[in-house]
N, CA, C and O atoms as a DFTB+ gen file, in Angstrom:
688 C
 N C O
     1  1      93.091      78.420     115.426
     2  2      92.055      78.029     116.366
     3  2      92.028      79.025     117.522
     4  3      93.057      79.223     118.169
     5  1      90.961      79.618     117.786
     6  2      90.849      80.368     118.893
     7  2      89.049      80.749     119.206
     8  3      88.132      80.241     118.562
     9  1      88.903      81.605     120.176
    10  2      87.140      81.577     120.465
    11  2      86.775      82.698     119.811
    12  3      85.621      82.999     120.114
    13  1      87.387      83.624     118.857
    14  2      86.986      83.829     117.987
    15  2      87.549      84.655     116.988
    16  3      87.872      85.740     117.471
    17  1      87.829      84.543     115.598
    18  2      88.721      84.879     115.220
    19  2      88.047      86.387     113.714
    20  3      87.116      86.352     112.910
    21  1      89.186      87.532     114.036
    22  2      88.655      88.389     112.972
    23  2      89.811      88.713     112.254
    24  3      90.961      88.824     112.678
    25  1      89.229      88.900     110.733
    26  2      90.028      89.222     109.464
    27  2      89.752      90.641     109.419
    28  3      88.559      90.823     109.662
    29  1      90.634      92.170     109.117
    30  2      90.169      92.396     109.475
    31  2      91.061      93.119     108.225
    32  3      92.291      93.067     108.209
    33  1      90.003      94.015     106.852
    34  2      90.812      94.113     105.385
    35  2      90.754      95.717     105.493
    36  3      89.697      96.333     105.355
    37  1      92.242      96.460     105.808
    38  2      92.727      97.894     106.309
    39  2      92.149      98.603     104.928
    40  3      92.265      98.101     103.810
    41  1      91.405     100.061     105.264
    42  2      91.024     100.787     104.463
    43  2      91.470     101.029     103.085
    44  3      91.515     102.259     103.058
    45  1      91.747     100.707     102.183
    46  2      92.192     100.871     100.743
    47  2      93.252     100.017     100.364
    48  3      94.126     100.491      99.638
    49  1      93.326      98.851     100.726
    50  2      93.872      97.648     100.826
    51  2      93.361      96.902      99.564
    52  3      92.224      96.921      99.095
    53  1      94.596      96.162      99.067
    54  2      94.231      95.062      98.735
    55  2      94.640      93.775      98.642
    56  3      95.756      93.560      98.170
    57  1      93.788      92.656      99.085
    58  2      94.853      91.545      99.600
    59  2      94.601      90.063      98.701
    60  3      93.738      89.903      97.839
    61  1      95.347      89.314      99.046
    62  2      95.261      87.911      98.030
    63  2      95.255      86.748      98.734
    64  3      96.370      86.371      99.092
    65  1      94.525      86.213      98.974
    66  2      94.655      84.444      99.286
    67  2      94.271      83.182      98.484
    68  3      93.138      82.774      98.230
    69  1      95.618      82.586      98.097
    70  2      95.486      81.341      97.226
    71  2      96.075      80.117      98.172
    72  3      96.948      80.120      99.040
    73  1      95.084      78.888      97.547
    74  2      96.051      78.003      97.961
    75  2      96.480      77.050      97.172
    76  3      96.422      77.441      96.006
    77  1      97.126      75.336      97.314
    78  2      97.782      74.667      97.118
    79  2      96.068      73.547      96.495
    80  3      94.976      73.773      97.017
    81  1      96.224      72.570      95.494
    82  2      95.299      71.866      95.673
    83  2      95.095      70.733      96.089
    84  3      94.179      69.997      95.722
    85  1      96.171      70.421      97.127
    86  2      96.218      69.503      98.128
    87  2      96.915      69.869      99.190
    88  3      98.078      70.236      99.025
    89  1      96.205      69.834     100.794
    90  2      96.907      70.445     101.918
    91  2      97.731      68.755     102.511
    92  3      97.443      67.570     102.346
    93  1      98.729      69.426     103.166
    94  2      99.427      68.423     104.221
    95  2      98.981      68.467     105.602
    96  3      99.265      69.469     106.259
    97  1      98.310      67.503     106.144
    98  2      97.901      67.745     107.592
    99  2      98.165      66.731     108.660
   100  3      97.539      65.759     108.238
   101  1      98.600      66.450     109.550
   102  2      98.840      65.705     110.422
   103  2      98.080      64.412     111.127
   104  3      98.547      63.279     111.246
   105  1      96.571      64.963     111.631
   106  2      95.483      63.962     111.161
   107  2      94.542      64.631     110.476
   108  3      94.622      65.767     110.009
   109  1      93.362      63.634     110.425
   110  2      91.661      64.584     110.119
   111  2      91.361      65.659     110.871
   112  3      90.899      66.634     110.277
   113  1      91.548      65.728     112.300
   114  2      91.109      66.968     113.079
   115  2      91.217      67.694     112.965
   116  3      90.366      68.532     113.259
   117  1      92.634      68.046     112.315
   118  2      93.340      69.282     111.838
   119  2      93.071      69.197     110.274
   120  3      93.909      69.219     109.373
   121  1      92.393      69.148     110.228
   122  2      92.412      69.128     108.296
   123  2      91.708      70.892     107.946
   124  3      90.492      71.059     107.854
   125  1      92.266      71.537     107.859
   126  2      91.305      72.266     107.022
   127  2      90.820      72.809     106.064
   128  3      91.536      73.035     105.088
   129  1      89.969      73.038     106.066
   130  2      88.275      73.187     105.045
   131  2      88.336      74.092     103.875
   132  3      87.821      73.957     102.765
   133  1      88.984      74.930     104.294
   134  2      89.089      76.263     102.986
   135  2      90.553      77.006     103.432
   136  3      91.257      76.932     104.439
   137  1      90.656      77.867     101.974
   138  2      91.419      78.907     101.971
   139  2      91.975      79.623     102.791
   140  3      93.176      79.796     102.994
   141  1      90.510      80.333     103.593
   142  2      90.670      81.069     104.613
   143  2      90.018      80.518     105.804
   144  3      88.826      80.777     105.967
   145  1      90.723      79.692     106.777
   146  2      90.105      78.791     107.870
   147  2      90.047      78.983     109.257
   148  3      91.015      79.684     109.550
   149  1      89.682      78.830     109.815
   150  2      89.411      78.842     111.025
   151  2      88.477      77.807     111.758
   152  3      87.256      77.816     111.599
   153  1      89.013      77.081     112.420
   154  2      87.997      76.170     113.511
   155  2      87.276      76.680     114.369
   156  3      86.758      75.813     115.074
   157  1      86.958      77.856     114.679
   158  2      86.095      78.611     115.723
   159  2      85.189      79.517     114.561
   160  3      85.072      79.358     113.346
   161  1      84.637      80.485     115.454
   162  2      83.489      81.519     114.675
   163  2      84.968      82.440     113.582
   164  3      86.155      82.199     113.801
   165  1      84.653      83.102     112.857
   166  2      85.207      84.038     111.875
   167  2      84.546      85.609     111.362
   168  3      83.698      85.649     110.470
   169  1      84.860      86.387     111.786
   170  2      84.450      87.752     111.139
   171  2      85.336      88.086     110.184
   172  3      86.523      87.782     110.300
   173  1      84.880      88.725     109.171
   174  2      85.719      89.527     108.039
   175  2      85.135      90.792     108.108
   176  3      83.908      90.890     108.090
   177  1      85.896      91.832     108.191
   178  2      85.486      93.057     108.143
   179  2      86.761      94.068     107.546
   180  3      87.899      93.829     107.143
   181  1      86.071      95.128     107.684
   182  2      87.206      96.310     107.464
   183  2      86.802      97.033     105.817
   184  3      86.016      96.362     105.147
   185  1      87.194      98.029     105.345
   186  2      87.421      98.320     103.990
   187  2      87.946      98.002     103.110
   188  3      87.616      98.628     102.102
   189  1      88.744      97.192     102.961
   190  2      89.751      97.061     101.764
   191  2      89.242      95.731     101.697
   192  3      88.428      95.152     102.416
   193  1      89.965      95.314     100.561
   194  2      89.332      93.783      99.090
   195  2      90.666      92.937      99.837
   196  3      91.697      93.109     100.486
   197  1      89.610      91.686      99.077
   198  2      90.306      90.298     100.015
   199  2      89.727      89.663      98.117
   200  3      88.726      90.035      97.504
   201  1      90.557      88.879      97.762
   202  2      90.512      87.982      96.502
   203  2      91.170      86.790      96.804
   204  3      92.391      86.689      96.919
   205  1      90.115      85.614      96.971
   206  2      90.481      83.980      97.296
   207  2      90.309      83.664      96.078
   208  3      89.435      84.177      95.379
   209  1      91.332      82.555      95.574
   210  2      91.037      81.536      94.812
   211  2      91.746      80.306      95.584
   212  3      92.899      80.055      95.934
   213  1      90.182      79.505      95.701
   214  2      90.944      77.950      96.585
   215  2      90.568      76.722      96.201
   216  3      89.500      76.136      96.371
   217  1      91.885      76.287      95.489
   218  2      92.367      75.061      94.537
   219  2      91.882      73.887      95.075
   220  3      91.669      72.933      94.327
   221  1      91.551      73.770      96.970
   222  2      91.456      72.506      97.098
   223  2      89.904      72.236      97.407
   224  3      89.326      71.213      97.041
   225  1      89.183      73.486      98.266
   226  2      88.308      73.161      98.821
   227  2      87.543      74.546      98.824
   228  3      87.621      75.397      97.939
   229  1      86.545      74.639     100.359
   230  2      86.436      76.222     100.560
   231  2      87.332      77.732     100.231
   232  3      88.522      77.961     100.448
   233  1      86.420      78.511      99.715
   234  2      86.912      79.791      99.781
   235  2      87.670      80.031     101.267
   236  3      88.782      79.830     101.756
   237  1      86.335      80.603     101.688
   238  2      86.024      81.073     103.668
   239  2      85.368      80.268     103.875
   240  3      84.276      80.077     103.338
   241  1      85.923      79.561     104.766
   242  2      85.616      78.563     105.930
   243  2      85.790      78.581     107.263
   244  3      86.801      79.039     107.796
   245  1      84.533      77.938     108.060
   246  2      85.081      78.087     109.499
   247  2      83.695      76.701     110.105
   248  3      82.492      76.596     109.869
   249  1      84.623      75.910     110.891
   250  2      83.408      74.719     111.446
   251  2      82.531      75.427     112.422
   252  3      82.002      74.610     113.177
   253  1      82.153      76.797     112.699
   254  2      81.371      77.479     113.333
   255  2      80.641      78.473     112.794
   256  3      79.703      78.082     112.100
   257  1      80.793      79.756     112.905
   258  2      79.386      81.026     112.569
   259  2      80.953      81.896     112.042
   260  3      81.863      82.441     112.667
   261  1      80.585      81.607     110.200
   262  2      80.979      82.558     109.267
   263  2      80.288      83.921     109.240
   264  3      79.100      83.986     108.926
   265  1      81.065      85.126     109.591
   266  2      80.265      86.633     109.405
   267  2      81.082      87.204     108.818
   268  3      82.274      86.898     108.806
   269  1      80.506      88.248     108.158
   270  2      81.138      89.073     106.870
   271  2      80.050      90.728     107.260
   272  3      78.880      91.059     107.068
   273  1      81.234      91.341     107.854
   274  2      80.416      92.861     108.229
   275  2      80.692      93.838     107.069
   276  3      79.771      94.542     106.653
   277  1      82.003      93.912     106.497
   278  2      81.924      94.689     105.622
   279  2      83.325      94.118     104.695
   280  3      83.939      93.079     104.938
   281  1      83.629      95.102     103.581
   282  2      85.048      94.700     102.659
   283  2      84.049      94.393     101.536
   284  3      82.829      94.246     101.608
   285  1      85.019      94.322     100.292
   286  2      84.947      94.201      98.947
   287  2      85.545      92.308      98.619
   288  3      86.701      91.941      98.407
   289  1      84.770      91.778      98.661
   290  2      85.165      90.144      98.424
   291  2      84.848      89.447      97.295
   292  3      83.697      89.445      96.857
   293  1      86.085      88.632      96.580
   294  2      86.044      88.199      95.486
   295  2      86.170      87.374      95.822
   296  3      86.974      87.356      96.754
   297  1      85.579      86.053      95.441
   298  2      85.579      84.348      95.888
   299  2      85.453      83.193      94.658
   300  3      84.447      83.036      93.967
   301  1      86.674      82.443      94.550
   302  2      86.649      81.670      93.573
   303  2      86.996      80.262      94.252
   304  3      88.076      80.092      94.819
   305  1      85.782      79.022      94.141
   306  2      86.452      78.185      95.121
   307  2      86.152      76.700      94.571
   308  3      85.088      76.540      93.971
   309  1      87.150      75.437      94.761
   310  2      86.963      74.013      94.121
   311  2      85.493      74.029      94.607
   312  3      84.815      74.202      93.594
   313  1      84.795      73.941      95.545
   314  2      83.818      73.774      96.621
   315  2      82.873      74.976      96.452
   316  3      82.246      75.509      95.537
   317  1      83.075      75.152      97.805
   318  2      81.655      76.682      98.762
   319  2      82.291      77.571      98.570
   320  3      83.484      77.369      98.798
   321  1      81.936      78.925      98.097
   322  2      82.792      79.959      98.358
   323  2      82.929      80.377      99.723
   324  3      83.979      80.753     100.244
   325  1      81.522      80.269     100.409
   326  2      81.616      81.397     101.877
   327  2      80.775      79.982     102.760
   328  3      79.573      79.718     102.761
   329  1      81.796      79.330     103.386
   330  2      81.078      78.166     104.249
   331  2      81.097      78.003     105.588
   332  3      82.017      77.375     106.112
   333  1      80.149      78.511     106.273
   334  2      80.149      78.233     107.852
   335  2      79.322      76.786     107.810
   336  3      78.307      76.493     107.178
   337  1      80.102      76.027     108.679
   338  2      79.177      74.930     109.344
   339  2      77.791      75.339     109.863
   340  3      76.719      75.050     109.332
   341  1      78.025      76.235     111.264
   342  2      77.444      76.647     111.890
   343  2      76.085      77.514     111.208
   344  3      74.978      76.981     111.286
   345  1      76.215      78.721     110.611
   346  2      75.732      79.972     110.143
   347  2      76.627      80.697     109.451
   348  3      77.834      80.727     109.688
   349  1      76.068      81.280     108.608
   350  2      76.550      82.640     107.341
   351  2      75.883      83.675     107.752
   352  3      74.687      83.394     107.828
   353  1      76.193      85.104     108.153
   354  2      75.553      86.106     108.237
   355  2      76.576      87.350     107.740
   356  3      77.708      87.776     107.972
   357  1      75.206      87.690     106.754
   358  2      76.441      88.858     105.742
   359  2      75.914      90.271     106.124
   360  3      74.683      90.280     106.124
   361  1      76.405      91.328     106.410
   362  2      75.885      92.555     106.861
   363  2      75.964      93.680     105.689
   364  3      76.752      93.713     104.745
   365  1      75.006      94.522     105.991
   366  2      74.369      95.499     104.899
   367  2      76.265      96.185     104.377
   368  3      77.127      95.885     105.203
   369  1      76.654      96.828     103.397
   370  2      77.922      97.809     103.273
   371  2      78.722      96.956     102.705
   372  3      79.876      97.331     102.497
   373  1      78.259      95.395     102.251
   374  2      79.655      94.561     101.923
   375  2      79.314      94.367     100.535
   376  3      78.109      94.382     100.286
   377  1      80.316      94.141      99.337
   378  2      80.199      93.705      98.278
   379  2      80.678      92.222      98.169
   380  3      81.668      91.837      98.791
   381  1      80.121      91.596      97.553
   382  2      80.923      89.776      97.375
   383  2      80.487      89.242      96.036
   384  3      79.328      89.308      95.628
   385  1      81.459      88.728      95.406
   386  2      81.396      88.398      93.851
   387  2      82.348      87.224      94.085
   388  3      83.529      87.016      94.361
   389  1      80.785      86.320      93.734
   390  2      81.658      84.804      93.953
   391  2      81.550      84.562      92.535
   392  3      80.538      84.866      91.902
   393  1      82.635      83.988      91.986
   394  2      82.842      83.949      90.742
   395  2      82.249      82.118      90.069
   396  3      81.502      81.760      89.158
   397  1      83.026      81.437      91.051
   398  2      83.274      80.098      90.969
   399  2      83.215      79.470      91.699
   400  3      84.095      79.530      92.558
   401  1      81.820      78.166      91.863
   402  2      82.032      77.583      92.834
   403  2      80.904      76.265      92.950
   404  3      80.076      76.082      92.057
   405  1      80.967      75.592      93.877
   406  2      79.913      74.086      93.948
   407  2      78.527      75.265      94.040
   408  3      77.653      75.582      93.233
   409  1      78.904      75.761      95.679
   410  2      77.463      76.316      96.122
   411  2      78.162      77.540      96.836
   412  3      79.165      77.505      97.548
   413  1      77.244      78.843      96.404
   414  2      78.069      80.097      96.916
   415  2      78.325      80.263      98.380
   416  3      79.432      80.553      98.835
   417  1      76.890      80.001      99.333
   418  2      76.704      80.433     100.223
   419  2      76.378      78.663     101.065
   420  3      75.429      77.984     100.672
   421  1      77.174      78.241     102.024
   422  2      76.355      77.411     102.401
   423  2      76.647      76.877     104.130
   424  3      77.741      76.898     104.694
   425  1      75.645      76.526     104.583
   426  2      75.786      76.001     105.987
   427  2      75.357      74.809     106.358
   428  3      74.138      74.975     106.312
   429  1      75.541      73.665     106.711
   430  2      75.229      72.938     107.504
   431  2      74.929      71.727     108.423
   432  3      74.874      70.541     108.098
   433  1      74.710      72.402     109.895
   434  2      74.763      71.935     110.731
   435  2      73.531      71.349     110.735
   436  3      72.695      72.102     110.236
   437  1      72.872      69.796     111.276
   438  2      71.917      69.452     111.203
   439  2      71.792      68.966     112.694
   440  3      70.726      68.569     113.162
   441  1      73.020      69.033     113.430
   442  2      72.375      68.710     114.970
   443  2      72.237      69.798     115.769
   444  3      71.070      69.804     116.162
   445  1      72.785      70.643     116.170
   446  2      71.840      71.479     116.890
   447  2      70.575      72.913     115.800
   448  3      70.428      73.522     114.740
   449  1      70.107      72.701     116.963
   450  2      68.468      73.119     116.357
   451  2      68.557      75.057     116.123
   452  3      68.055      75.615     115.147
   453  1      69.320      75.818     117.283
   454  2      69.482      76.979     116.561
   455  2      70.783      77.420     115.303
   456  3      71.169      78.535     114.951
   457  1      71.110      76.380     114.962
   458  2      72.264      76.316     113.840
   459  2      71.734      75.914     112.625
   460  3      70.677      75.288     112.543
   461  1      72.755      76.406     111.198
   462  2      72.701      75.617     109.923
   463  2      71.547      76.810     109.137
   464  3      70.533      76.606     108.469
   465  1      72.162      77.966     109.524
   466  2      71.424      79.090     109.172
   467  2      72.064      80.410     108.256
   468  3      73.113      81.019     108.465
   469  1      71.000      80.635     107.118
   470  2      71.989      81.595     106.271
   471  2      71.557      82.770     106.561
   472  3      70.431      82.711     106.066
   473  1      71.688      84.244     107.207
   474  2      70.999      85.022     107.504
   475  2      71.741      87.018     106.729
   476  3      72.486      87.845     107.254
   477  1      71.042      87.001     105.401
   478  2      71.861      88.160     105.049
   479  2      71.168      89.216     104.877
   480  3      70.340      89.182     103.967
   481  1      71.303      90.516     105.729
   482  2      71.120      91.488     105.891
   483  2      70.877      92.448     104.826
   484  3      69.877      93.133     104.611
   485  1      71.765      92.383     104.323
   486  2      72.141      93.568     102.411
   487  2      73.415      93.293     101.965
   488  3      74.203      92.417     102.323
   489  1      73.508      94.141     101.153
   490  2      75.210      94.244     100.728
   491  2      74.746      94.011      99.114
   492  3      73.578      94.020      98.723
   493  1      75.363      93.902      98.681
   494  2      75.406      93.973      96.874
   495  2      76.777      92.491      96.935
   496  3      77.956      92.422      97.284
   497  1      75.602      91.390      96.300
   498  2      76.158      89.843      96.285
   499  2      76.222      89.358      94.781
   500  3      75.123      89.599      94.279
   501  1      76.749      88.993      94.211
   502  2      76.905      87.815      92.979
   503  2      77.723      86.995      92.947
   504  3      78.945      87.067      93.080
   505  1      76.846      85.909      92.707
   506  2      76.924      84.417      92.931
   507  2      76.843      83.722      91.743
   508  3      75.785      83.597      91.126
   509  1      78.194      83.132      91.287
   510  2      78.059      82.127      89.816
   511  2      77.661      80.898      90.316
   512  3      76.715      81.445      90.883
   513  1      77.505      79.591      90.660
   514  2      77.340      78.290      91.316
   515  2      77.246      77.512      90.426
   516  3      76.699      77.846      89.375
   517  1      77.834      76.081      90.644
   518  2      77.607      74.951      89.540
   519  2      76.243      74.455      90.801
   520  3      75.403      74.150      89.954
   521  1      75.816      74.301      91.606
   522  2      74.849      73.808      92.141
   523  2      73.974      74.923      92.603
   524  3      73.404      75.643      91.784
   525  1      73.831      75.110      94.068
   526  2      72.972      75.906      94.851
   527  2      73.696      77.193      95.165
   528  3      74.741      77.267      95.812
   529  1      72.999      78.236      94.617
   530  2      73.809      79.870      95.178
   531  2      73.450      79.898      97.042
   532  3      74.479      79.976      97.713
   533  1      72.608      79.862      97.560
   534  2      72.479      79.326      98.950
   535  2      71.657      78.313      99.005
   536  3      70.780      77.867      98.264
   537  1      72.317      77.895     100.518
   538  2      72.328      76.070     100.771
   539  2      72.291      76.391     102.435
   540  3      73.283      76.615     103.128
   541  1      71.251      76.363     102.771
   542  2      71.421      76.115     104.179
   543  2      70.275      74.859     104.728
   544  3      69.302      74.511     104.058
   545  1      70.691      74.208     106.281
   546  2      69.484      72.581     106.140
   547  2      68.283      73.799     107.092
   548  3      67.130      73.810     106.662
   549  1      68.563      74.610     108.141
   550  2      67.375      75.190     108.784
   551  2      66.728      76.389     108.267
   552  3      65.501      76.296     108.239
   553  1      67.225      77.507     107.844
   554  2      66.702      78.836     107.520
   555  2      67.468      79.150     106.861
   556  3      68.571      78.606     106.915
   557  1      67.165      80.288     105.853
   558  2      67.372      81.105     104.761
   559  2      66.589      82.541     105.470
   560  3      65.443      82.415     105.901
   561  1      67.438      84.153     105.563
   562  2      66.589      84.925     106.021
   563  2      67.377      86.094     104.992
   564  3      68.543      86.451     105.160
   565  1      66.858      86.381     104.369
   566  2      67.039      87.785     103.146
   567  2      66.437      89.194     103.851
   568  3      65.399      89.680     103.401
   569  1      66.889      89.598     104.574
   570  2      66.198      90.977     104.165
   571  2      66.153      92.339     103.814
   572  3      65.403      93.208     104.259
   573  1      67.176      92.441     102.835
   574  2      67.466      93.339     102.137
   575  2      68.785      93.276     101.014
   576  3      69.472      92.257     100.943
   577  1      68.984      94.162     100.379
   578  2      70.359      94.009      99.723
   579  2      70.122      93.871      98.063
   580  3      68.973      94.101      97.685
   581  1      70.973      93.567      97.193
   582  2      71.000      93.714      96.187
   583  2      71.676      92.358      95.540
   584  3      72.853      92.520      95.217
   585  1      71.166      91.137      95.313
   586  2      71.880      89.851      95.373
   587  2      71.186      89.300      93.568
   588  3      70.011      89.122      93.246
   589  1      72.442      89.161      92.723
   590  2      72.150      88.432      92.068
   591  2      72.395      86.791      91.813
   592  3      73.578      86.559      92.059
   593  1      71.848      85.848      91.497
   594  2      72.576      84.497      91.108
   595  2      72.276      83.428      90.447
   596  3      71.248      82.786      90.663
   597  1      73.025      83.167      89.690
   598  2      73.285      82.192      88.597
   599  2      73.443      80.782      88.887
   600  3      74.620      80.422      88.893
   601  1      72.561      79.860      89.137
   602  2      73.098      78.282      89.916
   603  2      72.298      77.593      88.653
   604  3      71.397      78.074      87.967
   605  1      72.916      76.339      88.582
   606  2      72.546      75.183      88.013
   607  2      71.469      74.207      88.649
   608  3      70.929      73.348      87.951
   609  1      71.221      74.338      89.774
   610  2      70.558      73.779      90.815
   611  2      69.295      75.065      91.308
   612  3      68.230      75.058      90.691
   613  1      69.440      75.746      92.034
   614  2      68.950      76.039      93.366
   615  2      69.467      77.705      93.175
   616  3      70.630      78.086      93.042
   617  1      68.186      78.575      93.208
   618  2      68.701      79.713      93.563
   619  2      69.182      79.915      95.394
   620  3      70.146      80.489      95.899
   621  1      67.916      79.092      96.068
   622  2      67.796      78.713      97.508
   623  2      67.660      77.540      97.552
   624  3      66.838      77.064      96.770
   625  1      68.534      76.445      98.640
   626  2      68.092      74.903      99.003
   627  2      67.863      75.010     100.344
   628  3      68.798      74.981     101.145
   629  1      66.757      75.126     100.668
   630  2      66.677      74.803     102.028
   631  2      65.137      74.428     102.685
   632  3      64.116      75.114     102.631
   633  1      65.339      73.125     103.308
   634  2      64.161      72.276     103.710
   635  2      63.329      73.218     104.891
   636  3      62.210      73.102     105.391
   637  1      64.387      74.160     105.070
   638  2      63.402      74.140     106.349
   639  2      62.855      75.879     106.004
   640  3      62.248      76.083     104.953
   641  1      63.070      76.782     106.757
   642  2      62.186      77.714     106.891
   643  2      62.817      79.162     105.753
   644  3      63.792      79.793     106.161
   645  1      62.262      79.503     104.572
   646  2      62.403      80.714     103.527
   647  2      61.835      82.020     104.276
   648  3      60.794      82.162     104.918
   649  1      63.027      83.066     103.935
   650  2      62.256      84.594     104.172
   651  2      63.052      85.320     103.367
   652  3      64.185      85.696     103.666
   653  1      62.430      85.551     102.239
   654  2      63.144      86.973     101.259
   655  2      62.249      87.712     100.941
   656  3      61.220      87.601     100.274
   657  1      63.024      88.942     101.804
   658  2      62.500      90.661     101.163
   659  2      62.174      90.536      99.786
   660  3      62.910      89.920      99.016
   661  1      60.877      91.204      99.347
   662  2      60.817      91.287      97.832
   663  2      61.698      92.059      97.351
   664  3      62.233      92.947      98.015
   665  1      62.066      91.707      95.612
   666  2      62.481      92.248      94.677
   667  2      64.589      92.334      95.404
   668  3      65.563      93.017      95.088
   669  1      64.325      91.173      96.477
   670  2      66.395      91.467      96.789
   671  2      66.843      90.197      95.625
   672  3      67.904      90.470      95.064
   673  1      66.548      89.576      95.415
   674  2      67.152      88.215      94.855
   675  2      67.036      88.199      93.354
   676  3      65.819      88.080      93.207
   677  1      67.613      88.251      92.049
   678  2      67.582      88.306      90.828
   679  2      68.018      87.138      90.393
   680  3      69.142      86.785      90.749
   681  1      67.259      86.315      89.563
   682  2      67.655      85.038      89.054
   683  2      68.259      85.306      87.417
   684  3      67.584      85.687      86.461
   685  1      69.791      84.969      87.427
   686  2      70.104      85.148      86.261
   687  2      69.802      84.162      85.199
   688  3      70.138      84.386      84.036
């Protein structure tokens, strides 16, 4: 827990996070959500590969604004692979290959009004999903990148406001 927290994957690196498929926690407050957690905002950045597989819940998680600037990310998760409460915003230079999961990409917050937003820039994305590859309740904003995905549900779920760049999104 802190006001804001960065991962940060050293140039030609490669790293591993697994977990347990049941956590021990003290109460609910402290419970957390995914693999890779954080109760405040979360950046992932840097060059080098990060590979989650998470047995109980979320991949990447954070009850605030999930960002992903750059790195090579492999995501296998019981749940979401990449879950901000808050917002998801993925930046152009990143690769992410979610292998396994409920819903690849998802956010949300339904009480405040500038939150619960998926907003991805570029990057080269694939998304396997047993439900929705993104899931956000306010906005969805695509505009650029190279994103394929495979869902059972929902290439996009979201009630409220769609924007995808043509020809970024490939429905497998």
């Amino acid at each position: 827990s802190a006001d804001k927290v960065a991962v940060t994957l050293a140039d030609g690196t490669k790293n591993f996070l697994t977990d347990g498929k049941t956590y021990v926690y003290d109460n609910a407050d402290n419970e957390p959500n995914a693999c890779l957690f954080s109760k405040d905002d979360l950046t992932v950045n840097g060059g080098g590969s990060l590979e989650i597989k998470a047995n109980n819940n979320n991949g990447i998680g954070t009850k605030n604004d999930l960002r992903i600037f750059s790195g090579n990310i492999t995501v296998s998760a019981a749940k979401n692979a990449l879950k901000g409460n808050d917002s998801v915003a993925i930046n152009s230079g990143v690769v992410i290959n979610i292998t396994k999961c409920k819903d690849g990409i998802k956010t949300d917050n339904t009480e405040e009004v500038l939150k619960g937003f998926v907003y991805i820039r570029g990057g080269d994305i694939s998304i396997t999903a047993s439900d929705d590859g993104i899931q956000a309740t306010r906005k969805v904003t695509v505009e650029g990148g190279n994103i394929t995905v495979s869902a059972r549900s929902n290439v996009i779920n979201c009630d409220g406001e769609v924007k995808v760049a043509k020809d970024v999104i490939t429905e497998k």
